[in-house]
XYZ file of C-alpha atoms in Angstrom:
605
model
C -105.537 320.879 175.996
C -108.966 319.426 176.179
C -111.270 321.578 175.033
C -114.377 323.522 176.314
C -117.499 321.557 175.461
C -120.732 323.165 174.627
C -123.753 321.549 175.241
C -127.268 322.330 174.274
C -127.885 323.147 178.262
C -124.787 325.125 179.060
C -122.508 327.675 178.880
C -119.138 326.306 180.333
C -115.540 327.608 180.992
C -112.612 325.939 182.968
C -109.342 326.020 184.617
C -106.106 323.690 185.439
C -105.916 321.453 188.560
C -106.035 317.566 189.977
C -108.168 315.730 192.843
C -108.503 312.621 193.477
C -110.814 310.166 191.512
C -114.387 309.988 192.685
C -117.436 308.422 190.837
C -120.195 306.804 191.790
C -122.868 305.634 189.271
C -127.127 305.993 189.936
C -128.903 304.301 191.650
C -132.804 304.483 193.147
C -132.808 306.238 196.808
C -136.080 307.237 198.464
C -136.739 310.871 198.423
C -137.974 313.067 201.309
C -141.306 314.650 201.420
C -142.027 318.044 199.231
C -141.687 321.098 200.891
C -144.682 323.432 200.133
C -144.166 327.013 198.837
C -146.290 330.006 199.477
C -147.691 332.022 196.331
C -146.387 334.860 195.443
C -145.049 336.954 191.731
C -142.104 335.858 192.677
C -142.201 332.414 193.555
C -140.360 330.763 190.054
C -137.040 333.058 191.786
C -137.266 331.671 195.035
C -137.729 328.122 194.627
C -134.791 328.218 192.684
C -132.791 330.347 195.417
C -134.095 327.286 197.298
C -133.018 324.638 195.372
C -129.792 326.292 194.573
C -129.284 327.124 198.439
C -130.061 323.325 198.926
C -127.475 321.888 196.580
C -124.936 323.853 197.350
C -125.072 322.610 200.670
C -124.896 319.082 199.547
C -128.287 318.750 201.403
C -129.626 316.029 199.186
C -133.123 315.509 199.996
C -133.676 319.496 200.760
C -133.078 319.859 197.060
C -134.874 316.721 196.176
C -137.705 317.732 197.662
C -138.342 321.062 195.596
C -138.888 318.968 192.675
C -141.515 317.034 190.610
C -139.705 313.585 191.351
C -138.069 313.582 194.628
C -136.689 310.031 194.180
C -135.192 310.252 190.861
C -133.759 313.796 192.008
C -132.178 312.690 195.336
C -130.725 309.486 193.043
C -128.537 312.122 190.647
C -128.025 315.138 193.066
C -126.234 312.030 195.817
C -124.522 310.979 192.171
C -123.000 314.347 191.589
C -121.522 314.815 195.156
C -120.093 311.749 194.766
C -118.449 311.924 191.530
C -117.658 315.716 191.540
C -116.886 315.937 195.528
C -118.708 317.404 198.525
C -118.502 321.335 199.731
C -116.879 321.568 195.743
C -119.975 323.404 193.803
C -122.147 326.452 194.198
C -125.045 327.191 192.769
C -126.948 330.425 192.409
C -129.423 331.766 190.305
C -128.883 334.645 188.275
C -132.406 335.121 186.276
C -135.848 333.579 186.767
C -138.932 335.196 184.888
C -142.288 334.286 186.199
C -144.812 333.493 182.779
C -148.552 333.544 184.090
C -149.578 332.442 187.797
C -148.191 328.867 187.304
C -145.364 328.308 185.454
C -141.993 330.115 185.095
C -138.067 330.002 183.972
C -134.488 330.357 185.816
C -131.076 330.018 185.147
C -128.727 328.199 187.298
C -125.112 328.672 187.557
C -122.749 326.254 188.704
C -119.275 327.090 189.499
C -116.747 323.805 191.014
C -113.626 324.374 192.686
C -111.606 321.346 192.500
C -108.514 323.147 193.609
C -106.019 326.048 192.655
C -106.641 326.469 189.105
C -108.810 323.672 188.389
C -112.453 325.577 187.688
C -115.933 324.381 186.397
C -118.393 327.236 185.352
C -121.462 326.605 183.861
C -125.186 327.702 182.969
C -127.982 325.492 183.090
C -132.075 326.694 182.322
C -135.045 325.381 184.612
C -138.523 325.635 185.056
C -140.823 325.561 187.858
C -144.801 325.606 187.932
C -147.045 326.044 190.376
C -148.973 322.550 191.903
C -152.154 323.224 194.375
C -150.521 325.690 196.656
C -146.665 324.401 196.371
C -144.247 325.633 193.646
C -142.343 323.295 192.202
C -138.391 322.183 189.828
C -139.682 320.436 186.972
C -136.969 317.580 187.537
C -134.423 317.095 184.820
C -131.290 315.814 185.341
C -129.562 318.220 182.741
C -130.657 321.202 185.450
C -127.551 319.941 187.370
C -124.882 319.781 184.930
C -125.148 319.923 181.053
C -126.471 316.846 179.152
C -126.673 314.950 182.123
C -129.228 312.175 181.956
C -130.490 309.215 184.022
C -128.694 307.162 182.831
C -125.492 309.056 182.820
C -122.708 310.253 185.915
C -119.904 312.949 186.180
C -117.119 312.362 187.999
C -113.758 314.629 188.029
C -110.281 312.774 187.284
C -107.029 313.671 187.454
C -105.390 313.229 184.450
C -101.717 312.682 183.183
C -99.861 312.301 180.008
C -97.801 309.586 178.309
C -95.259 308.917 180.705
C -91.914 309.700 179.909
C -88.948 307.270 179.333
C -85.337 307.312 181.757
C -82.825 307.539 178.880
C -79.114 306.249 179.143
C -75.988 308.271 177.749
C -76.897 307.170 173.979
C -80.151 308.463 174.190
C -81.748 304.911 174.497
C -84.871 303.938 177.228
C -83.280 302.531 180.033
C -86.375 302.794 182.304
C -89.726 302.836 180.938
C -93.391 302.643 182.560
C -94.318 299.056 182.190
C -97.502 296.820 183.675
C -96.184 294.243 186.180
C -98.248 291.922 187.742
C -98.809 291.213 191.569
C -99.140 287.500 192.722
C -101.566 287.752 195.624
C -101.791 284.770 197.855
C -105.361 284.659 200.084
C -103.896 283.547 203.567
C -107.457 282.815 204.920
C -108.514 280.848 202.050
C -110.176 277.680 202.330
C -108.810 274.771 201.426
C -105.796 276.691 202.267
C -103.678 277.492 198.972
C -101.449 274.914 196.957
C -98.083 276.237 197.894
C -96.481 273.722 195.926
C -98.519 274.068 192.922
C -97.596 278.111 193.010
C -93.952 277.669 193.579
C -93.495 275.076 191.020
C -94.908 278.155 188.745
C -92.652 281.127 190.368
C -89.494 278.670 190.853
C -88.221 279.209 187.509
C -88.513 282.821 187.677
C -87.316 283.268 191.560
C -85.736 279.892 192.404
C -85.619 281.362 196.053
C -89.122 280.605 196.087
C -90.141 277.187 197.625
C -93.479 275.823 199.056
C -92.122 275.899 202.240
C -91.297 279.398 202.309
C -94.291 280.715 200.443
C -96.316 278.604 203.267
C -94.310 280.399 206.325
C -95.492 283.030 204.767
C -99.175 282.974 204.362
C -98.838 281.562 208.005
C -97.393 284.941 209.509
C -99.814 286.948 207.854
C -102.445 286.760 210.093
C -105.117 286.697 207.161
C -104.111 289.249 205.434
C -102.941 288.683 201.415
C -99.404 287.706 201.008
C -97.403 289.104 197.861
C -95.665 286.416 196.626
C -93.691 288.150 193.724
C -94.336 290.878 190.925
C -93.638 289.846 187.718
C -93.143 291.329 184.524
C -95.335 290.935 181.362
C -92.971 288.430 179.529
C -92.195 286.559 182.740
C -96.329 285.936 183.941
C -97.717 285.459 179.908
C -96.188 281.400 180.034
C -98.099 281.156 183.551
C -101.121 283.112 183.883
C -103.259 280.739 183.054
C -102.053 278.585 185.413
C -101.289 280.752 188.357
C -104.921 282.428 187.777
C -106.536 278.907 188.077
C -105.180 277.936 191.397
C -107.642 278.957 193.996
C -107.046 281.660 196.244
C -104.173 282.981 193.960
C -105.335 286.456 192.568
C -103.329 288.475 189.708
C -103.214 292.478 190.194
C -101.719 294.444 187.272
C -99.943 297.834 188.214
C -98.016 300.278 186.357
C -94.497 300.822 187.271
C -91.026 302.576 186.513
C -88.857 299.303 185.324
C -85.464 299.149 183.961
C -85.803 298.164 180.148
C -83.436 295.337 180.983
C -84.370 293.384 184.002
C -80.849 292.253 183.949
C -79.998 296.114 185.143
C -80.550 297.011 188.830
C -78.504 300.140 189.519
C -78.824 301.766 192.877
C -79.041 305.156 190.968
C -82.404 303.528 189.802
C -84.260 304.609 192.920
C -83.426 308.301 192.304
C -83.948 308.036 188.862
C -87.317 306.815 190.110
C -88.079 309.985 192.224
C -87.049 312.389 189.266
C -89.953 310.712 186.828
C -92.031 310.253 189.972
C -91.921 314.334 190.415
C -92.036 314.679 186.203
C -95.506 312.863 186.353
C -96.756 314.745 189.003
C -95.829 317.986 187.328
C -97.318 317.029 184.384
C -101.003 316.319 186.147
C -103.885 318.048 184.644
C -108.026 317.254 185.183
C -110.617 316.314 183.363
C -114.812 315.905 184.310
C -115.991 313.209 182.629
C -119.844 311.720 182.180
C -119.789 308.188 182.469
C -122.922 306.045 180.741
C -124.296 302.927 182.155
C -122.249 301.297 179.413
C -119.108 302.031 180.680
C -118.374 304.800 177.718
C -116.553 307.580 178.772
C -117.070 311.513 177.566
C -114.974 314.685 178.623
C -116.738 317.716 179.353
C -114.308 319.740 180.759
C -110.782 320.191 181.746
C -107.145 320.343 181.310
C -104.621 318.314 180.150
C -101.128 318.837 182.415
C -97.519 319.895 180.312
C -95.773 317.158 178.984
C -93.396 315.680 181.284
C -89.874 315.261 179.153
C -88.023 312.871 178.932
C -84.928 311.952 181.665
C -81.442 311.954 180.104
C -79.208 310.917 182.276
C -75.404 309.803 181.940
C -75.131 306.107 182.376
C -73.530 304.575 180.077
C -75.357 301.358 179.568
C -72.323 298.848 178.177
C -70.292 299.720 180.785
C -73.439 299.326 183.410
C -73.554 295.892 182.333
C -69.737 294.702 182.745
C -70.062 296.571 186.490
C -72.576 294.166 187.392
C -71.357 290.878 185.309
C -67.899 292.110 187.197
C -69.269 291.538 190.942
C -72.263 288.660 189.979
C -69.565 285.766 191.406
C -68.707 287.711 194.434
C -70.362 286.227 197.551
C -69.682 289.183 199.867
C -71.087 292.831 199.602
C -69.684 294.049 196.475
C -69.896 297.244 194.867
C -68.085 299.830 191.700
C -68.973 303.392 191.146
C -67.310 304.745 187.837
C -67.098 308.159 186.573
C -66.135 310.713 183.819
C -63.250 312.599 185.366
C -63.678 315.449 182.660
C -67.400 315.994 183.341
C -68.066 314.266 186.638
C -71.093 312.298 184.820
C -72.031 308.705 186.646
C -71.337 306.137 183.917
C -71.921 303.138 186.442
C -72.832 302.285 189.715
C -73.075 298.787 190.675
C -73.681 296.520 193.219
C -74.538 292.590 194.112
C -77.125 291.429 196.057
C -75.266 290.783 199.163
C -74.692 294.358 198.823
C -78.217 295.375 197.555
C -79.407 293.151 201.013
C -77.528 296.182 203.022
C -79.130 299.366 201.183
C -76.861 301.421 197.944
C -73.786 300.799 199.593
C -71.991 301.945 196.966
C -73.039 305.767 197.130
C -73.398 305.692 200.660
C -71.826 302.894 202.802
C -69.264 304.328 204.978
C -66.009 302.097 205.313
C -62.058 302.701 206.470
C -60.503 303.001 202.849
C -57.285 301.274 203.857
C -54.667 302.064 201.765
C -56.474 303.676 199.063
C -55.905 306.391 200.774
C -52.713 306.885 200.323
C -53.514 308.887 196.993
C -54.656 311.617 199.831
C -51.595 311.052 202.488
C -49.176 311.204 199.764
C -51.023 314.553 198.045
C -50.751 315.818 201.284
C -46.669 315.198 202.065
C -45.780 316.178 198.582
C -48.008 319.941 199.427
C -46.181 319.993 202.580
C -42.852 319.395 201.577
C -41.941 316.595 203.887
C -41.153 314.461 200.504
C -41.279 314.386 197.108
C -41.681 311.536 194.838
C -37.945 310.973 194.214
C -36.956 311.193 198.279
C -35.340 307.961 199.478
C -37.731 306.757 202.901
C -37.181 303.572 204.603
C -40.120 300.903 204.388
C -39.278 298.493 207.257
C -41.666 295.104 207.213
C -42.832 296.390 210.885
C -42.364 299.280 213.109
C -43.640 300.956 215.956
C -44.851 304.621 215.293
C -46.102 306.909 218.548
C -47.252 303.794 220.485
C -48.848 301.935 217.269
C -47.028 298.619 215.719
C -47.604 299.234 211.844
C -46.812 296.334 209.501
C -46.548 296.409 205.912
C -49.297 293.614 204.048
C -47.050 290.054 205.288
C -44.557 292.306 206.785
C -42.756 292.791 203.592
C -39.592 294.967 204.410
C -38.011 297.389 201.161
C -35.075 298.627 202.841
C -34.836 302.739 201.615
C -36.732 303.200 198.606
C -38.193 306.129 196.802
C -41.255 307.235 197.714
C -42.505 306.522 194.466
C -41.847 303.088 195.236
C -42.987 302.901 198.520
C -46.474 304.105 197.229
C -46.573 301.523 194.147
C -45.787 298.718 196.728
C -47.898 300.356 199.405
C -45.662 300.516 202.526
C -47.384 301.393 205.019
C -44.431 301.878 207.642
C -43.137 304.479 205.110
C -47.007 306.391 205.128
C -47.250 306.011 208.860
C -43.794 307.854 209.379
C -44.124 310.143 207.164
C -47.594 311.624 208.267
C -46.445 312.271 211.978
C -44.632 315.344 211.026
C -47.806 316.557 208.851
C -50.559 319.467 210.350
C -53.240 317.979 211.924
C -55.600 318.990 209.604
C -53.594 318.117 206.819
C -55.164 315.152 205.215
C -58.444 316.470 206.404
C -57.652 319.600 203.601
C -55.737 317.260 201.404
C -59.250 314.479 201.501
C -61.209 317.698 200.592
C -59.364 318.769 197.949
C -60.273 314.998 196.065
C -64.165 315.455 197.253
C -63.842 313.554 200.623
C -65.772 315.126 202.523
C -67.667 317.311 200.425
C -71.694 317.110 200.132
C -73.285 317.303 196.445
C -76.532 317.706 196.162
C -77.129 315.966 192.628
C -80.595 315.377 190.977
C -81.433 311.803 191.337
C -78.894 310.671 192.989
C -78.482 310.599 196.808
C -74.171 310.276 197.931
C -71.997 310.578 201.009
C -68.380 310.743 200.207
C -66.967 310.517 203.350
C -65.020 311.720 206.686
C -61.425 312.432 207.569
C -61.272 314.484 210.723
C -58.430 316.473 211.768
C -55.445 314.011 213.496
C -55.067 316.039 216.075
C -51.962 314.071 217.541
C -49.374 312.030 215.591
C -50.676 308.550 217.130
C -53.936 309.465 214.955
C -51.865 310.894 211.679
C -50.270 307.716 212.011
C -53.767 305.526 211.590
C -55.657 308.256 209.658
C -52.178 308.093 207.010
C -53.272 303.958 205.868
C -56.848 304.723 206.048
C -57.326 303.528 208.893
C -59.022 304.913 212.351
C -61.449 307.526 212.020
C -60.814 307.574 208.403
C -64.049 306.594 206.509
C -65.065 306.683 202.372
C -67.335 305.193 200.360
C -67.178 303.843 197.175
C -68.631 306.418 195.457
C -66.242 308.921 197.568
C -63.026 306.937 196.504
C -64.041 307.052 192.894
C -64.642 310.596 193.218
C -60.601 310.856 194.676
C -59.503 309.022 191.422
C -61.661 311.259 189.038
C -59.943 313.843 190.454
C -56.733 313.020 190.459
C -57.268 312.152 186.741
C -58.965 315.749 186.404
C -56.725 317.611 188.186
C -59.469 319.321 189.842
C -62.987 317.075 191.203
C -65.522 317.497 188.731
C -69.143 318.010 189.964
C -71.235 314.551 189.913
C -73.845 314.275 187.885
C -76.093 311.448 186.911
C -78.797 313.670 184.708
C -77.544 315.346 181.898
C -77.255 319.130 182.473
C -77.561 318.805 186.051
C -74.190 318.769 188.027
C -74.220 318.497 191.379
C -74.169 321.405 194.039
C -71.208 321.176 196.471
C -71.896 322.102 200.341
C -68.076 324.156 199.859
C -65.713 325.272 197.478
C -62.128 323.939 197.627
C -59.136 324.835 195.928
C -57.997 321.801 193.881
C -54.567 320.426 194.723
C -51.735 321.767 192.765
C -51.728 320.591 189.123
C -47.692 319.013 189.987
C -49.078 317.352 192.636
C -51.649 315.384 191.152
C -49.751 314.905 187.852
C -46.913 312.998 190.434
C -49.783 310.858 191.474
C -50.512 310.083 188.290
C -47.620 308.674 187.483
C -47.295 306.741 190.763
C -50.684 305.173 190.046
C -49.085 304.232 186.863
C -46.235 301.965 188.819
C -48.821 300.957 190.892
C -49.658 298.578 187.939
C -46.552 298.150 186.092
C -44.310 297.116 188.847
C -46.279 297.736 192.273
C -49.359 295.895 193.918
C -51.191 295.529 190.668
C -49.279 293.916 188.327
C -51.877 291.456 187.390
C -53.687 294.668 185.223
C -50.248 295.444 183.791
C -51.674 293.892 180.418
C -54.370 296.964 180.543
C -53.067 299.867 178.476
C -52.785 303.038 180.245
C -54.318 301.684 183.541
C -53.548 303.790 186.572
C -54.492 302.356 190.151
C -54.209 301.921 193.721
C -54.775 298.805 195.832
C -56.273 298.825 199.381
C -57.046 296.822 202.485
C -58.396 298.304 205.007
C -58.319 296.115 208.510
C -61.885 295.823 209.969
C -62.746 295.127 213.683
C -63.300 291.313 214.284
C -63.895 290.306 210.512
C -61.773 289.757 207.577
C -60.577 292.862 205.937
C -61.897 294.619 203.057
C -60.444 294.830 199.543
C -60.409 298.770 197.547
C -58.616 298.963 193.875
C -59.281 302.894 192.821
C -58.153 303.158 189.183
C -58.074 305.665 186.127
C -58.407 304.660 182.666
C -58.351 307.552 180.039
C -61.543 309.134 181.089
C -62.643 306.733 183.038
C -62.164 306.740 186.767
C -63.697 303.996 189.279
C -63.526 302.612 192.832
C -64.109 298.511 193.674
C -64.733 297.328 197.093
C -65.566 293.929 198.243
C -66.576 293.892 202.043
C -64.285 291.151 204.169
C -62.632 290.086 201.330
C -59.524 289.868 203.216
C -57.074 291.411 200.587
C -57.124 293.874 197.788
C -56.836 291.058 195.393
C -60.485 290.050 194.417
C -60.842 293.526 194.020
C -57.839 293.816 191.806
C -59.404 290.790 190.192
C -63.186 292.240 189.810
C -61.512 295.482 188.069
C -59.701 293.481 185.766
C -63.133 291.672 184.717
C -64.747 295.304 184.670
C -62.115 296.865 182.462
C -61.711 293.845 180.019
């Protein structure tokens, strides 16, 4: 805490606050004319209620004009409104005594209200004297606030700590304050500015930049300054210099929240963001300061704000980094969400810029799951009792179900096989067929059950997980069965379904250590035999089913997906489990599930 400063002028106590910043430092103004005062035994009080009256009206040249030096007074009293804020002090006077006809003594006390909490009492000693017939302040500038001089300024501050650090699972900065540096381009500057000269600077840095777009910019901007990046510290340092010397190219520093590793650039970065944004806030306090003419800064009163902690949160940084080398050759929108099935902490999300173009697809972007979401259909046929995983089903190449022609992926045709079977090869006759004779709201329950559909509300992180409404008729159990229709997950909601098949139960997200999420309903997990025959379906999957090409994986559990899209290619889903690991890949129009097949294979290895 800063403390209380005692001056030779002043008695002063405070309290905790923050305002905005606002100094100004003196300068000469002309003063208004003085204002005479009628004699009287008690004239050393009421000039004083005067002046005091006057300032605490912010009536500058009323006050000014009580004193012996109207100028210099009107100079600091405009001084101390600016830098301590107008309608903030009051000023009364709480003892004057009167020694001989002329001459006499008063205290003045000053109390501020910057805000709730944030208090500035103090005491300062006068003296006015008597002039011809007028009674006068003897001016000094320490009669307005302790030890203040000509030459010196308050001004109140908000103040904050050292900012805190965004930690990863091992307890290492993953996001830390840092000073990055605006490029500023002058779009009314003349000669206009050397586009080529400042993109043959940022080019190595941003190779998107060219002279030809940095000059369609500056010509759109209708005069006004054109950022044409922000860069880093160790990024600008080779190119300051030259940057800096190319006119109408100005440099402006700010401090902000950056990932320690610019190579990181996880859409759970932006909550992240808000959390420390709401830390530093909390951890605001106040200070006055006087300011000399030199530039040197003093507190005189104040509070400093409660440390703001640090933010722990669950990312695990290794496997951060193969999520993102995993997608960087994908062209289309690509994205992987992985979590810990036993705790439900976020140990990835990741996305690539095709993706990052459309907003954090990955927690939020709402797609048909294809079939993925089988893991649900078949959950809900084994609860029902219309199969179980040993129940010979036909899976024809093609077949028309209630008025819809299904086909299986290149119309592949299994004869009668086990269900089992029929999931690790992902038949989708067999799925269709055998969801007509389900309850209409029985993959809506079953969806729930693995988190689809639920609502968290996490700290720092902002997810949808998805919608299955009820199929109502067996034409819409038929397209709602392949994950198709009105069926729609994101990634984040499909990884969620294989955490909890892993689990046995969904676990709670939660991307800051301590803090799980809150779900908008409780749901009864599925029954433990029912998810531990997934389980082991998810395991043929890979060893003999649609995703043989991770068979070299130990103990990899998955399910492949393509879900059909309306005029576009379709889009490729792989949900897997690994130990406790559990993680969703989708690649927008990808066409198949076998780039995403491919991208978990480069994740997991």
């Amino acid at each position: 805490m800063i403390g209380v400063v005692r001056l030779s002028h002043a008695r002063q106590s405070f309290r905790t606050f923050r305002r905005p910043v606002a100094a100004v430092a003196l300068g000469v103004l002309a003063a208004g004319s003085v204002v005479a005062c009628s004699s009287g035994p008690d004239q050393p009080k009421s000039v004083a209620e005067e002046f005091a009256s006057a300032l605490t009206s912010d009536d500058v040249q009323a006050a000014a004009a009580l004193t012996t030096d109207p100028a210099a007074a009107s100079t600091a009293i405009s001084a101390l409104i600016d830098g301590l804020g107008k309608d903030e002090g009051t000023f009364t006077v709480s003892d004057a005594t009167e020694s001989g006809d002329s001459a006499g003594t008063f205290t003045l006390d000053a109390a501020w209200k910057f805000g709730e909490g944030q208090d500035w009492n103090y005491s300062t000693q006068g003296n006015a004297s008597k002039s011809g017939d007028n009674w006068l302040i003897q001016w000094d500038p320490a009669l307005l606030a302790p030890d203040l001089t000509s030459s010196t300024t308050l001004r109140y501050t908000p103040t904050t700590g050292a900012p805190p650090s965004v930690l990863d699972a091992a307890g290492q900065p993953i996001m830390e304050q840092q000073v990055v540096t605006l490029v500023n381009l002058n779009s009314a500057a003349v000669p206009p500015v050397d586009t080529a000269a400042v993109a043959a600077l940022l080019s190595p840095v941003a190779p998107t930049i060219t002279a030809t777009s940095l000059s369609g910019d500056l010509a759109s901007a209708n005069g006004k300054p054109v950022t044409a990046i922000t860069l880093r510290a160790e990024d600008l340092a080779p190119i300051e210099e030259r940057l800096a010397a190319i006119p109408g190219v100005s440099l402006a520093p700010q401090a902000r929240l950056l990932s320690v590793d610019k190579t990181l650039a996880s859409p759970t970065f932006s909550g992240l963001s808000d959390l420390w944004q709401e830390g530093q806030d909390k951890s605001a306090g106040w200070a006055v300061q006087q300011v000399k003419q030199n530039g040197t800064v003093t507190t005189v009163a104040g509070q400093d704000g409660p440390v703001a902690p640090n933010i722990a949160t669950t990312i695990d940084r290794p496997l951060q980094l193969a999520a993102e080398n995993a997608l960087a050759g994908v062209t289309q929108q690509a994205a992987i969400v992985a979590l810990q099935p036993s705790t439900g902490a976020v140990l990835a999300v990741a996305q690539n810029a095709p993706a990052d173009a459309q907003g954090p697809i990955a927690l939020t972007g709402l797609y048909p799951p294809g079939s993925t979401f089988k893991t649900v259909t078949t959950s809900a046929a084994l609860q029902a009792g219309v199969a179980t995983p040993d129940t010979v089903l036909a899976c024809p190449g093609t077949e028309n179900i209630e008025g819809r022609q299904i086909p299986n992926d290149d119309e592949f045709d299994l004869g009668s096989v086990p269900l089992h079977t029929a999931f690790a090869k992902s038949c989708n006759t067999t799925m269709a067929r055998m969801a007509v004779g389900l309850p209409a709201d029985a993959l809506h329950n079953a969806a729930l059950q693995f988190g689809v559909g639920v609502d968290y509300v996490t700290p720092g992180l902002t997810t949808v997980t998805g919608n299955v409404p009820d199929a109502n008729t067996p034409a819409e159990r038929v397209e709602s069965a392949i994950g198709q229709g009105t069926v729609t997950a994101t990634p984040f909601g499909m990884a969620l379904v294989a955490a909890s098949i892993a689990n046995g139960t969904t676990p709670a997200p939660m991307l800051v250590k301590g803090q799980p999420g809150v779900a908008d309903q409780t749901v009864a997990p599925a029954p433990t035999e029912v998810t531990e025959q997934l389980r082991v379906m998810m395991r043929e999957t890979v060893t003999g089913g649609t995703a043989t090409s991770l068979q070299d994986i130990p103990g990899l559990l998955g399910k492949t997906g393509t879900a059909e899209t309306e005029g576009g290619p379709a889009h490729g889903w792989f949900v897997g489990i690994k130990g406790d690991l559990a993680f969703a890949v989708f690649i927008a129009g990808a066409d198949s599930s076998s780039p995403a097949v491919q991208v978990a294979g480069n994740f997991l290895r």
